[in-house]
PDB file of N, CA and C in Angstrom:
ATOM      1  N   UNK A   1     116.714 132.025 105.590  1.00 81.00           N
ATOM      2  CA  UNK A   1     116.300 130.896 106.408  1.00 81.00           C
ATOM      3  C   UNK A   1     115.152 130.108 105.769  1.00 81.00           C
ATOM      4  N   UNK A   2     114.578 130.497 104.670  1.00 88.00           N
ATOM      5  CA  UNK A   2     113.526 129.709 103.679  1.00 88.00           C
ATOM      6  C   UNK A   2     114.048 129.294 102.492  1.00 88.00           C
ATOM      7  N   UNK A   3     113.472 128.107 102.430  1.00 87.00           N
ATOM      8  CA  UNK A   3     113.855 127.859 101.182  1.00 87.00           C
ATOM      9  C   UNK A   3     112.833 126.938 100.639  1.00 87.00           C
ATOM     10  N   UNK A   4     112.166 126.969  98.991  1.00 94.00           N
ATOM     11  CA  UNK A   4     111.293 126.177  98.317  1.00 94.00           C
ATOM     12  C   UNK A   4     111.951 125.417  98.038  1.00 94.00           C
ATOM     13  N   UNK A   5     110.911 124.170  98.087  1.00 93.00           N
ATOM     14  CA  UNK A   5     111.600 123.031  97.162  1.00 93.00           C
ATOM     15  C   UNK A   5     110.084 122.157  96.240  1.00 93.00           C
ATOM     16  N   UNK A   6     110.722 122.332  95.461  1.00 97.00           N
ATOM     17  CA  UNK A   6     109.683 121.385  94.539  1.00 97.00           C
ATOM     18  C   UNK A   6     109.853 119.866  94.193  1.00 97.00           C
ATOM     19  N   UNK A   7     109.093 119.005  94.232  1.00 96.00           N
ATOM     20  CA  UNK A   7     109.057 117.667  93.925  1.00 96.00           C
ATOM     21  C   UNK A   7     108.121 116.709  92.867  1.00 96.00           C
ATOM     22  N   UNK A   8     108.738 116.228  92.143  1.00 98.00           N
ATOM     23  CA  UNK A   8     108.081 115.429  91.110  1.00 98.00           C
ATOM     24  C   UNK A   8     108.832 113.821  91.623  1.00 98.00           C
ATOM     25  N   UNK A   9     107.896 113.232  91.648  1.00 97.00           N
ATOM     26  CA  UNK A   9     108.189 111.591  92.154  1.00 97.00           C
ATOM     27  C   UNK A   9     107.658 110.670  91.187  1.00 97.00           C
ATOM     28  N   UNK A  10     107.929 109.396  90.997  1.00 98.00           N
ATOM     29  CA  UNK A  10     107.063 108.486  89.982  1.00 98.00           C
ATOM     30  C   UNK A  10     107.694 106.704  90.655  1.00 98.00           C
ATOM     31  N   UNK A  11     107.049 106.037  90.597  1.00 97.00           N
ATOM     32  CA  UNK A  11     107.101 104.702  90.975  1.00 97.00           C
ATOM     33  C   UNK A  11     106.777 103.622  90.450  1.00 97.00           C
ATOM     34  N   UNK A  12     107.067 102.464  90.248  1.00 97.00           N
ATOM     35  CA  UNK A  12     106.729 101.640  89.809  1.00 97.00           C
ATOM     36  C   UNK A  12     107.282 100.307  91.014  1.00 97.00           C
ATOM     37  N   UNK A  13     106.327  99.579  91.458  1.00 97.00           N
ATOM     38  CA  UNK A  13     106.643  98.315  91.962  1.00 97.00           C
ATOM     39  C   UNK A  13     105.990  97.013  92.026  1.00 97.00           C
ATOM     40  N   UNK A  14     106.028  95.975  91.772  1.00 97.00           N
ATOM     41  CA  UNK A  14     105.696  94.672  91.357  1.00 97.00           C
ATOM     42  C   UNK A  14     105.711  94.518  92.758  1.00 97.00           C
ATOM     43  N   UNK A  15     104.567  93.748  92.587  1.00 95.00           N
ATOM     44  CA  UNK A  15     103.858  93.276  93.674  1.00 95.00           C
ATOM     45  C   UNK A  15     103.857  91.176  94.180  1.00 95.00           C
ATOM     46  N   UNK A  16     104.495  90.886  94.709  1.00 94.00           N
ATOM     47  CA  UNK A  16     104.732  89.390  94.353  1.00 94.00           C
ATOM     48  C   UNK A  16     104.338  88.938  95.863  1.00 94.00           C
ATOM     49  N   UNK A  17     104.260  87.465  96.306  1.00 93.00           N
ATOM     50  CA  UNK A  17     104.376  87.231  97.687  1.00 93.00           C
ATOM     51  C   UNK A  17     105.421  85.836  98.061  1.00 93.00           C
ATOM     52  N   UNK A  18     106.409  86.304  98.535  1.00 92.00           N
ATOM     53  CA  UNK A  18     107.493  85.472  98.626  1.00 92.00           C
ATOM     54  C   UNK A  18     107.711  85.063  99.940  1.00 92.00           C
ATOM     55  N   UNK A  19     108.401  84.122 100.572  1.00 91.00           N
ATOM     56  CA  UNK A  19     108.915  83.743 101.805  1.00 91.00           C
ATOM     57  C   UNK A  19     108.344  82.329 102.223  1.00 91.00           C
ATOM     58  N   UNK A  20     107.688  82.483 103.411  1.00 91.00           N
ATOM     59  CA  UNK A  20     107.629  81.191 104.363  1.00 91.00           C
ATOM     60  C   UNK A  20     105.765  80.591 103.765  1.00 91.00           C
ATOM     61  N   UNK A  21     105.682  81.602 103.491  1.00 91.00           N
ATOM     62  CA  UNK A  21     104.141  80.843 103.172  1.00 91.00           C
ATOM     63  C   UNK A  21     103.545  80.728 101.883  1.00 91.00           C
ATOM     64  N   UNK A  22     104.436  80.686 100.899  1.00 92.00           N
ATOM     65  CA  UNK A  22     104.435  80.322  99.630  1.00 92.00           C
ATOM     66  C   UNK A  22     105.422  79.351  99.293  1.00 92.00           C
ATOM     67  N   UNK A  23     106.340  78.804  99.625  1.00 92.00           N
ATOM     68  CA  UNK A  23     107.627  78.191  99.701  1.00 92.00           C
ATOM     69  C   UNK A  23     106.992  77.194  98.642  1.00 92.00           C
ATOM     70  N   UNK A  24     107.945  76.385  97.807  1.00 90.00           N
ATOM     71  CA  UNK A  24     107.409  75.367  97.075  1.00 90.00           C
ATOM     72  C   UNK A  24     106.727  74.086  98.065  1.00 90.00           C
ATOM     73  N   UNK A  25     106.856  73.852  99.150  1.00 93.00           N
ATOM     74  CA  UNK A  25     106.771  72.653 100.125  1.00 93.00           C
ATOM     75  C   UNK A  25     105.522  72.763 100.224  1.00 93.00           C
ATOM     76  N   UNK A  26     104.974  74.170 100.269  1.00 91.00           N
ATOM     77  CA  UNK A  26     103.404  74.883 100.930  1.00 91.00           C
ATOM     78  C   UNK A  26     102.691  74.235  99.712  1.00 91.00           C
ATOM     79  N   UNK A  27     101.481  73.286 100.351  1.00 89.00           N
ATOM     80  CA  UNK A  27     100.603  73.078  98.710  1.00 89.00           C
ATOM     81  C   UNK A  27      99.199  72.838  99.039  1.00 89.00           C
ATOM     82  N   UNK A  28      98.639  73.753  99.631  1.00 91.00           N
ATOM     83  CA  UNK A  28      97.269  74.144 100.643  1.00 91.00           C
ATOM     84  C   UNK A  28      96.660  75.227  99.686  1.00 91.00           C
ATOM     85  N   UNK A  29      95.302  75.543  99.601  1.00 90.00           N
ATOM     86  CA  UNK A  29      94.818  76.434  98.763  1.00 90.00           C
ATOM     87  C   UNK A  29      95.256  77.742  98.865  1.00 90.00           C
ATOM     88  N   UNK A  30      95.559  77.552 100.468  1.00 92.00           N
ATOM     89  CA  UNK A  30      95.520  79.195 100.810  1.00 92.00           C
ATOM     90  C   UNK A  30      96.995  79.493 100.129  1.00 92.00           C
ATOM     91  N   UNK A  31      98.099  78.591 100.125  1.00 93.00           N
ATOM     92  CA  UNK A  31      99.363  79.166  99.487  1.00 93.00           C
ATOM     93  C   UNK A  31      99.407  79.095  97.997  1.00 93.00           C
ATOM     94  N   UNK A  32      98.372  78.118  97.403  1.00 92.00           N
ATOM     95  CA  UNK A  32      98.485  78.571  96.190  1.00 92.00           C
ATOM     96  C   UNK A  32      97.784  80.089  95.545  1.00 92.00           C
ATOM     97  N   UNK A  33      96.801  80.386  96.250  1.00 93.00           N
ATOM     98  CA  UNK A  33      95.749  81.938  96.403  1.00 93.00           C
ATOM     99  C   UNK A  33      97.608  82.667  96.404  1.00 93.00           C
ATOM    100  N   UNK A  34      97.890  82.467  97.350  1.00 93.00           N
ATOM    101  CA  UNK A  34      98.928  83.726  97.574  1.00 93.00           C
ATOM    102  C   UNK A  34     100.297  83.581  96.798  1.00 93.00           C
ATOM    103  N   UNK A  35     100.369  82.866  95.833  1.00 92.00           N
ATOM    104  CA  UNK A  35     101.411  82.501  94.439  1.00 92.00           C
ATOM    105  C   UNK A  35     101.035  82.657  93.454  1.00 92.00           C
ATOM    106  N   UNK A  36      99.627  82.716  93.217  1.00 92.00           N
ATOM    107  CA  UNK A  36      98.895  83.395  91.927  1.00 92.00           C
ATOM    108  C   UNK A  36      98.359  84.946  92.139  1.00 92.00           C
ATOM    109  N   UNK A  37      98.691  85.171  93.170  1.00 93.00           N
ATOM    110  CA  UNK A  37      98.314  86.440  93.549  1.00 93.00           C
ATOM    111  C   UNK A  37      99.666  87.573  92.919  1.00 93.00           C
ATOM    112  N   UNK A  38      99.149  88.481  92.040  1.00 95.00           N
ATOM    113  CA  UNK A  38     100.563  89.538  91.909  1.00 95.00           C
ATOM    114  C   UNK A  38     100.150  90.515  91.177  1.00 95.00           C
ATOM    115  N   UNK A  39     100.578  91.712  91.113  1.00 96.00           N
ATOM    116  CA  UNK A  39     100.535  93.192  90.854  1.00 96.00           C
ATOM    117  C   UNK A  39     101.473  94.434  90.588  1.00 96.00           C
ATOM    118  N   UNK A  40     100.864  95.231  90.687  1.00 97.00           N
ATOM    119  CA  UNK A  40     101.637  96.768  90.267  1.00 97.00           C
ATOM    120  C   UNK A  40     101.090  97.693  91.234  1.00 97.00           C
ATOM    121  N   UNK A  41     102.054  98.593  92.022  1.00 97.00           N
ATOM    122  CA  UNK A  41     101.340  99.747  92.511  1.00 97.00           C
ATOM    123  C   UNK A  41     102.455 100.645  91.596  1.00 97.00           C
ATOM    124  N   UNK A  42     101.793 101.859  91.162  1.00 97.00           N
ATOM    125  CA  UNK A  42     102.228 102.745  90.273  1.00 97.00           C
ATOM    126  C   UNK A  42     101.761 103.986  91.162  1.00 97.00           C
ATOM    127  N   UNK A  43     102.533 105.018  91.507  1.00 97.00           N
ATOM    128  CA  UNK A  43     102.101 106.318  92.332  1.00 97.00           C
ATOM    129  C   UNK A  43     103.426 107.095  90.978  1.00 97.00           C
ATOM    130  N   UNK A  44     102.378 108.878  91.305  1.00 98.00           N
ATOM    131  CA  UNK A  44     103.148 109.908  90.641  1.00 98.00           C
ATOM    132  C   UNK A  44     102.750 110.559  91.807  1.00 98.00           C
ATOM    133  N   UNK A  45     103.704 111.583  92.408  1.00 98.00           N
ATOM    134  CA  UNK A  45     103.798 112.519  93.145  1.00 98.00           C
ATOM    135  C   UNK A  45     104.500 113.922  92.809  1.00 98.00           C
ATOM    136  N   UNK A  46     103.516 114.583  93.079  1.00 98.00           N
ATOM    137  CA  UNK A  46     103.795 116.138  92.536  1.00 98.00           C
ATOM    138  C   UNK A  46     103.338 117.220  94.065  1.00 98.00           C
ATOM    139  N   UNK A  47     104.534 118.100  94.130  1.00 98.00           N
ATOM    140  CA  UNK A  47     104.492 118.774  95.332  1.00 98.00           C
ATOM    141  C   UNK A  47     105.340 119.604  95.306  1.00 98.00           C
ATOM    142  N   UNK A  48     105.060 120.645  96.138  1.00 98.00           N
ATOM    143  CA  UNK A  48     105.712 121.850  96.777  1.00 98.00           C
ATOM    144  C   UNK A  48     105.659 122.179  98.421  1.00 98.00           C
ATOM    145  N   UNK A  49     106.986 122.784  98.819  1.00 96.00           N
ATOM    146  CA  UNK A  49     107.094 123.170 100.036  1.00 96.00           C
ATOM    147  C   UNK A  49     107.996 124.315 100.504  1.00 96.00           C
ATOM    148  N   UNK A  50     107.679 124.902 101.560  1.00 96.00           N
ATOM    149  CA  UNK A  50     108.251 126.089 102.150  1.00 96.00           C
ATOM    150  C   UNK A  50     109.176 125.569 103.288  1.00 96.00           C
ATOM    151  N   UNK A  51     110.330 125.654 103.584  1.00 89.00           N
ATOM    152  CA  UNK A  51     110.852 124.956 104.149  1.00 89.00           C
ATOM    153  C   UNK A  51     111.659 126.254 105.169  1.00 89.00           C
ATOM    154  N   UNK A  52     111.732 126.044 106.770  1.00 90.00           N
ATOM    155  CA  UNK A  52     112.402 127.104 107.503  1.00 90.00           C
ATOM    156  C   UNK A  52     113.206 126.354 108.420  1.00 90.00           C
ATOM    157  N   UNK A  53     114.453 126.832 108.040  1.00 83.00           N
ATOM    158  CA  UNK A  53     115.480 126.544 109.087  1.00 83.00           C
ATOM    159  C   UNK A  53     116.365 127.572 110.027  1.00 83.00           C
ATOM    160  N   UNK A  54     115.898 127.327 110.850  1.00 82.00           N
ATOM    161  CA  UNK A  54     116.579 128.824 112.225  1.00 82.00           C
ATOM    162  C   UNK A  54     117.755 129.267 111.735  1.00 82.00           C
ATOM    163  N   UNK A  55     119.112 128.151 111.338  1.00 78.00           N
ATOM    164  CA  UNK A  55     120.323 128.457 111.445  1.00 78.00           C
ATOM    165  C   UNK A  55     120.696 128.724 109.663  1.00 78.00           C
ATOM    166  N   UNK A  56     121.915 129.073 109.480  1.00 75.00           N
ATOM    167  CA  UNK A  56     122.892 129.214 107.820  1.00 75.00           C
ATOM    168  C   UNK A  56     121.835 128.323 107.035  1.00 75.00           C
ATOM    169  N   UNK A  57     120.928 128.846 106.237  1.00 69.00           N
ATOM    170  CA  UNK A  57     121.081 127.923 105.137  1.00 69.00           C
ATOM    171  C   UNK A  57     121.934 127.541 104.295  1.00 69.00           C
ATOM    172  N   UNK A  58     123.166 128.279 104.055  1.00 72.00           N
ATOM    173  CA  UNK A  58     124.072 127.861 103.363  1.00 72.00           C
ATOM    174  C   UNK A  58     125.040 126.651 104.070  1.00 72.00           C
ATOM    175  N   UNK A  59     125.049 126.777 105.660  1.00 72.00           N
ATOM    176  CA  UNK A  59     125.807 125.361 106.268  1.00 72.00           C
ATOM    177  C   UNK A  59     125.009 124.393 106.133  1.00 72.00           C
ATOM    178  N   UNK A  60     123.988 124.606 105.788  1.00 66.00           N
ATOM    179  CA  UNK A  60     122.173 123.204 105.738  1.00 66.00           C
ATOM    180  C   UNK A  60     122.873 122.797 104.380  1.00 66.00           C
ATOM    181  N   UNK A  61     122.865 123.153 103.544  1.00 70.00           N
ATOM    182  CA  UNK A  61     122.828 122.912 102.289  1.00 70.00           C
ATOM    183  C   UNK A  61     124.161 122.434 102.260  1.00 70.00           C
ATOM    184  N   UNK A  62     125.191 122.539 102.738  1.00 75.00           N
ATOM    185  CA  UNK A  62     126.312 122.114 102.550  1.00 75.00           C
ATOM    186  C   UNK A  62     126.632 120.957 103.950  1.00 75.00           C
ATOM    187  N   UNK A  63     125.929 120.348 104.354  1.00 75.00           N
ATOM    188  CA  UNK A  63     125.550 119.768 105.166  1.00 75.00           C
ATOM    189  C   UNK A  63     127.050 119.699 106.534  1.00 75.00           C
ATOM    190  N   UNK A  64     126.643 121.179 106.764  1.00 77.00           N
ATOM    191  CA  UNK A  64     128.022 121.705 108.280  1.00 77.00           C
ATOM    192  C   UNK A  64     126.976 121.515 109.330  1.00 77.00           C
ATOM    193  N   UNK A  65     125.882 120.623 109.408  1.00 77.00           N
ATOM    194  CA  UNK A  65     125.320 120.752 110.861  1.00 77.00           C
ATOM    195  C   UNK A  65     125.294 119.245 111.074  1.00 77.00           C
ATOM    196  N   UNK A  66     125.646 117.963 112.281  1.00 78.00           N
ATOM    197  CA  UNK A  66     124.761 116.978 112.238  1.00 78.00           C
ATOM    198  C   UNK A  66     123.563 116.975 112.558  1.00 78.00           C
ATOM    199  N   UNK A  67     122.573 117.819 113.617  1.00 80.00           N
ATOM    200  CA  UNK A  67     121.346 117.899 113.282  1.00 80.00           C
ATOM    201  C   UNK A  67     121.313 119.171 112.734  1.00 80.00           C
ATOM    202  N   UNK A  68     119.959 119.099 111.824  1.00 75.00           N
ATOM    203  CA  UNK A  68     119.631 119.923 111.397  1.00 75.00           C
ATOM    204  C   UNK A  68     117.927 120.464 111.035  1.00 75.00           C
ATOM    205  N   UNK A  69     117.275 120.698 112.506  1.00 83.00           N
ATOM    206  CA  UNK A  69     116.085 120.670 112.605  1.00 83.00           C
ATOM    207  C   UNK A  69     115.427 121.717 111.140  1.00 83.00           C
ATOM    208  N   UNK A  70     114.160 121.488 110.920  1.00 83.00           N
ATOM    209  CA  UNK A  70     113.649 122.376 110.201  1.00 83.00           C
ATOM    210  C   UNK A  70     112.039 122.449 110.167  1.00 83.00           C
ATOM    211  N   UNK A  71     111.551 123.119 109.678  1.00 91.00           N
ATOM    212  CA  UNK A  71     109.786 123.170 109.663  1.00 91.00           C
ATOM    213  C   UNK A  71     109.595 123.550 108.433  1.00 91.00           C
ATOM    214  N   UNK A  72     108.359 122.453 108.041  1.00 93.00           N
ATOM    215  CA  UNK A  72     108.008 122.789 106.399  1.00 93.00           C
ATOM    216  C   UNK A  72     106.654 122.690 106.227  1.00 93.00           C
ATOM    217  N   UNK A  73     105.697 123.388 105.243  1.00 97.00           N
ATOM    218  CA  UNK A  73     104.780 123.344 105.242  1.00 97.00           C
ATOM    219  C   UNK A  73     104.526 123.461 103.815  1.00 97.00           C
ATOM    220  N   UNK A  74     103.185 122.312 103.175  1.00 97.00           N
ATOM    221  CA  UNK A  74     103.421 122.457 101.674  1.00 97.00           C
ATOM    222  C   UNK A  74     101.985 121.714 101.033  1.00 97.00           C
ATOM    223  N   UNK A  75     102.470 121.331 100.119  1.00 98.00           N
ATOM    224  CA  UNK A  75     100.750 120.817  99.023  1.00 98.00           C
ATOM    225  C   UNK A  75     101.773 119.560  98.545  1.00 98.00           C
ATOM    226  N   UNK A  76     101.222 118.157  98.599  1.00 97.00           N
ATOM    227  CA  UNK A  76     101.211 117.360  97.515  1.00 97.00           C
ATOM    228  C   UNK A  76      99.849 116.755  96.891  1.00 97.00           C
ATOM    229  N   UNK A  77     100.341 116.033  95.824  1.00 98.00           N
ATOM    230  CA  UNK A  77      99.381 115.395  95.399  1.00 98.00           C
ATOM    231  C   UNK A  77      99.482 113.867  94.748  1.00 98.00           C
ATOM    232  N   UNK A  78      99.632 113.127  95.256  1.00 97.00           N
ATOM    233  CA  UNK A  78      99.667 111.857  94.692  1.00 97.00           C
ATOM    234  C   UNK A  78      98.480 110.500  93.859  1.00 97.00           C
ATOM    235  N   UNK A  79      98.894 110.290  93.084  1.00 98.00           N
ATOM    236  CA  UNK A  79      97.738 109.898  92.003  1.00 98.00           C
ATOM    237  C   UNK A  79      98.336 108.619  91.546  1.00 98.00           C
ATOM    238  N   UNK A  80      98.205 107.509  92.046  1.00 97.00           N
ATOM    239  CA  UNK A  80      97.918 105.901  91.838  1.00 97.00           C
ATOM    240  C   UNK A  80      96.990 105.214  91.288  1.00 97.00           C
ATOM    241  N   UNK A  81      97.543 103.958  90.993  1.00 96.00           N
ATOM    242  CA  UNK A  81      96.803 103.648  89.512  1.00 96.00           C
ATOM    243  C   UNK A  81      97.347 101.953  89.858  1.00 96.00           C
ATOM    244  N   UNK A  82      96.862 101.132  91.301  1.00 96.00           N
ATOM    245  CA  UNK A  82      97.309  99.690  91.068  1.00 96.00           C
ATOM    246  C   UNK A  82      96.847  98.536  90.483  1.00 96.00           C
ATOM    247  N   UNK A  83      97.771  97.994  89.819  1.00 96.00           N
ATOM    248  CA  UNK A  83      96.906  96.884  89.210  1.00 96.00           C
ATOM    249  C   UNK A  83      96.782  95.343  90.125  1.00 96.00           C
ATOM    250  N   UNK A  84      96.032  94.450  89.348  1.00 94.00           N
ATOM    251  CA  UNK A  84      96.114  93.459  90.142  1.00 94.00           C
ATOM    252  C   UNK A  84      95.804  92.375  89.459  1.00 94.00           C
ATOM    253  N   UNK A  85      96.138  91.150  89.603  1.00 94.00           N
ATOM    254  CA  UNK A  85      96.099  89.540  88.505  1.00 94.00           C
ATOM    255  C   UNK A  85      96.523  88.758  89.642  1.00 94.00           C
ATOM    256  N   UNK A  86      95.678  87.575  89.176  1.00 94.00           N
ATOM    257  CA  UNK A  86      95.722  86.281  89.718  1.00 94.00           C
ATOM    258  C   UNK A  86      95.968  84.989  88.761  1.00 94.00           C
ATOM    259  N   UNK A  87      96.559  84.287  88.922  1.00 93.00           N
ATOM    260  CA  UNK A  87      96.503  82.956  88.173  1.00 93.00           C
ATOM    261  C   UNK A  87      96.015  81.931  89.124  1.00 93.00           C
ATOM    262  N   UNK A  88      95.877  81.865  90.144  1.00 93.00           N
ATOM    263  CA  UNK A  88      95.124  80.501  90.992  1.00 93.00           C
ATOM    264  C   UNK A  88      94.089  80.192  90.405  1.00 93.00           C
ATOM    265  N   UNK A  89      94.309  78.969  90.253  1.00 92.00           N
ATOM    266  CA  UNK A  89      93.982  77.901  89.530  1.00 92.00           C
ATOM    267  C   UNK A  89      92.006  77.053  90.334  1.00 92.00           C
ATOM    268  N   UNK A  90      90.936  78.058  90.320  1.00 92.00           N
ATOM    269  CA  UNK A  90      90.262  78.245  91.492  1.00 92.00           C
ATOM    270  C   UNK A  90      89.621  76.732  90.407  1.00 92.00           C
ATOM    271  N   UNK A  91      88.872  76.356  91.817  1.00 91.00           N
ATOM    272  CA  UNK A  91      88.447  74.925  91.522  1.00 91.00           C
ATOM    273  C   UNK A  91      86.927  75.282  90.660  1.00 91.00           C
ATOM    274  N   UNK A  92      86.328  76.376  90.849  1.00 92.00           N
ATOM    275  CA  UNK A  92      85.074  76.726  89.956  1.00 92.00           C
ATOM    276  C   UNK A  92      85.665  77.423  89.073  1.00 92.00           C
ATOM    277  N   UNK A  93      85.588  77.114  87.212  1.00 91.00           N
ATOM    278  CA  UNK A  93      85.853  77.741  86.204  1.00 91.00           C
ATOM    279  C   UNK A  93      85.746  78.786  85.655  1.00 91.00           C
ATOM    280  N   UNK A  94      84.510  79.217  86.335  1.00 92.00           N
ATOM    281  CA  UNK A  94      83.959  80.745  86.026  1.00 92.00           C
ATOM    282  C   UNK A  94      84.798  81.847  87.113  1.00 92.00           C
ATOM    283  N   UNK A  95      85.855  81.270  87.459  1.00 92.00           N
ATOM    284  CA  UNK A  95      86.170  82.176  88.550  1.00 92.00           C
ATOM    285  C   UNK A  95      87.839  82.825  87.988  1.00 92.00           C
ATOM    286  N   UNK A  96      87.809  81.550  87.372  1.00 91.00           N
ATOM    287  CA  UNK A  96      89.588  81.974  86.839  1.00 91.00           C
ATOM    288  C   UNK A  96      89.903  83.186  86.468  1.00 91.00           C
ATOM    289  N   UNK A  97      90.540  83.804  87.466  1.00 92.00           N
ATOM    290  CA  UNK A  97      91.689  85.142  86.501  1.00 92.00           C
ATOM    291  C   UNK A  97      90.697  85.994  87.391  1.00 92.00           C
ATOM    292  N   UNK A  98      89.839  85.519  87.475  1.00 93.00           N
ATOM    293  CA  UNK A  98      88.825  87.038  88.049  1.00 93.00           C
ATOM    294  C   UNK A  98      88.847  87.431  89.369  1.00 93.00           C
ATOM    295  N   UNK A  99      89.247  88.839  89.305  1.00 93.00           N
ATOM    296  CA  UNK A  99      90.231  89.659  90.270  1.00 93.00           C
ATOM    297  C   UNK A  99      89.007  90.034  91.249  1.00 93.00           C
ATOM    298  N   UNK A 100      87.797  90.135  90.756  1.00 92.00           N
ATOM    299  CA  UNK A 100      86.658  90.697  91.744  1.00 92.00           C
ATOM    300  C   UNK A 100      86.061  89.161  92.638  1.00 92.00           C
ATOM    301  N   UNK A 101      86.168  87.919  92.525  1.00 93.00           N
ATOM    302  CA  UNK A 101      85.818  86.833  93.075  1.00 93.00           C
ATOM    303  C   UNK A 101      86.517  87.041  94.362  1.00 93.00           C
ATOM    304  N   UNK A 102      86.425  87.160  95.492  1.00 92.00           N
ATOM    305  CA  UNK A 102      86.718  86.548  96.384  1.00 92.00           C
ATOM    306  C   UNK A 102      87.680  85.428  97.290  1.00 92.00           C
ATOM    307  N   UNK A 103      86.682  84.005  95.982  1.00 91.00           N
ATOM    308  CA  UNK A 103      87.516  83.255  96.522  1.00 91.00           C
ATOM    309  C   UNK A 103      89.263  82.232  95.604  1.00 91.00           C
ATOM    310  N   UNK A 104      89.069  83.742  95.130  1.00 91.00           N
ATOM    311  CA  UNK A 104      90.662  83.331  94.034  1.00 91.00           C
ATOM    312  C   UNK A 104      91.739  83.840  95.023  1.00 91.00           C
ATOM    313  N   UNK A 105      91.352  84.802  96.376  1.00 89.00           N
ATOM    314  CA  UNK A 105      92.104  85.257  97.377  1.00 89.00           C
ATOM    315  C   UNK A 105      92.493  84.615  98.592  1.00 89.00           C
ATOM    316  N   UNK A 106      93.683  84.362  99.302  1.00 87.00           N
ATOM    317  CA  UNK A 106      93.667  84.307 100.611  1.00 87.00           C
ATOM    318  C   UNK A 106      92.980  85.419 101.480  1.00 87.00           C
ATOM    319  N   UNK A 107      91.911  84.779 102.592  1.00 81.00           N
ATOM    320  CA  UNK A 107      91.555  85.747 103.730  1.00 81.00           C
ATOM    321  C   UNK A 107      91.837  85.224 104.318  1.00 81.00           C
ATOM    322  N   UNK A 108      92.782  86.354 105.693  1.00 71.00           N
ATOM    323  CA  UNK A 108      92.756  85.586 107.347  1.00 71.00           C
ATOM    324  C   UNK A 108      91.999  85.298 108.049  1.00 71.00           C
TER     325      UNK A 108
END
């Protein structure tokens, strides 16, 4: 009725801002902040778990149950690393590209 399972995970996703408030039509500071705005979140995940299921583990595993409750208890560890860049085009020069300014960002 136990069973380990180990996990190694890794990610990569680009970070962009698309839809209704960037649209090409939008041409307000705040939508250009959020069109020069873009990134990376990068996560690795590493983990283990003890996993208990009341009934067959062998019908679990061969998936003979539609539910199939279980209880698990375990360790991960996840370790991210995101990046971040701007191209808005900020009206003070000393500000360009620079990710720690403020006002190269949209705030609500």
């Amino acid at each position: 009725h136990f069973k380990l399972r180990n996990e190694i995970s890794w990610n990569k996703t680009k970070l962009e801002h698309l839809g209704e408030w960037v649209d090409p039509s939008k041409n307000s500071p705040e939508a250009n902040q959020l069109r020069g705005h873009t990134g990376y979140a990068k996560n690795l995940d590493i983990g283990t778990q003890l996993e208990f299921f009341p009934r067959s583990i062998r019908s679990f595993q061969s998936f003979g149950y539609r539910v199939a409750p279980f209880a698990s208890l375990g360790v991960h560890y996840t370790y991210y690393t995101p990046e971040v860049t701007t191209t808005y085009a900020n009206p003070n020069p000393d500000a360009i590209g620079d990710v720690t300014d403020p006002t190269n960002f949209y705030s609500a």
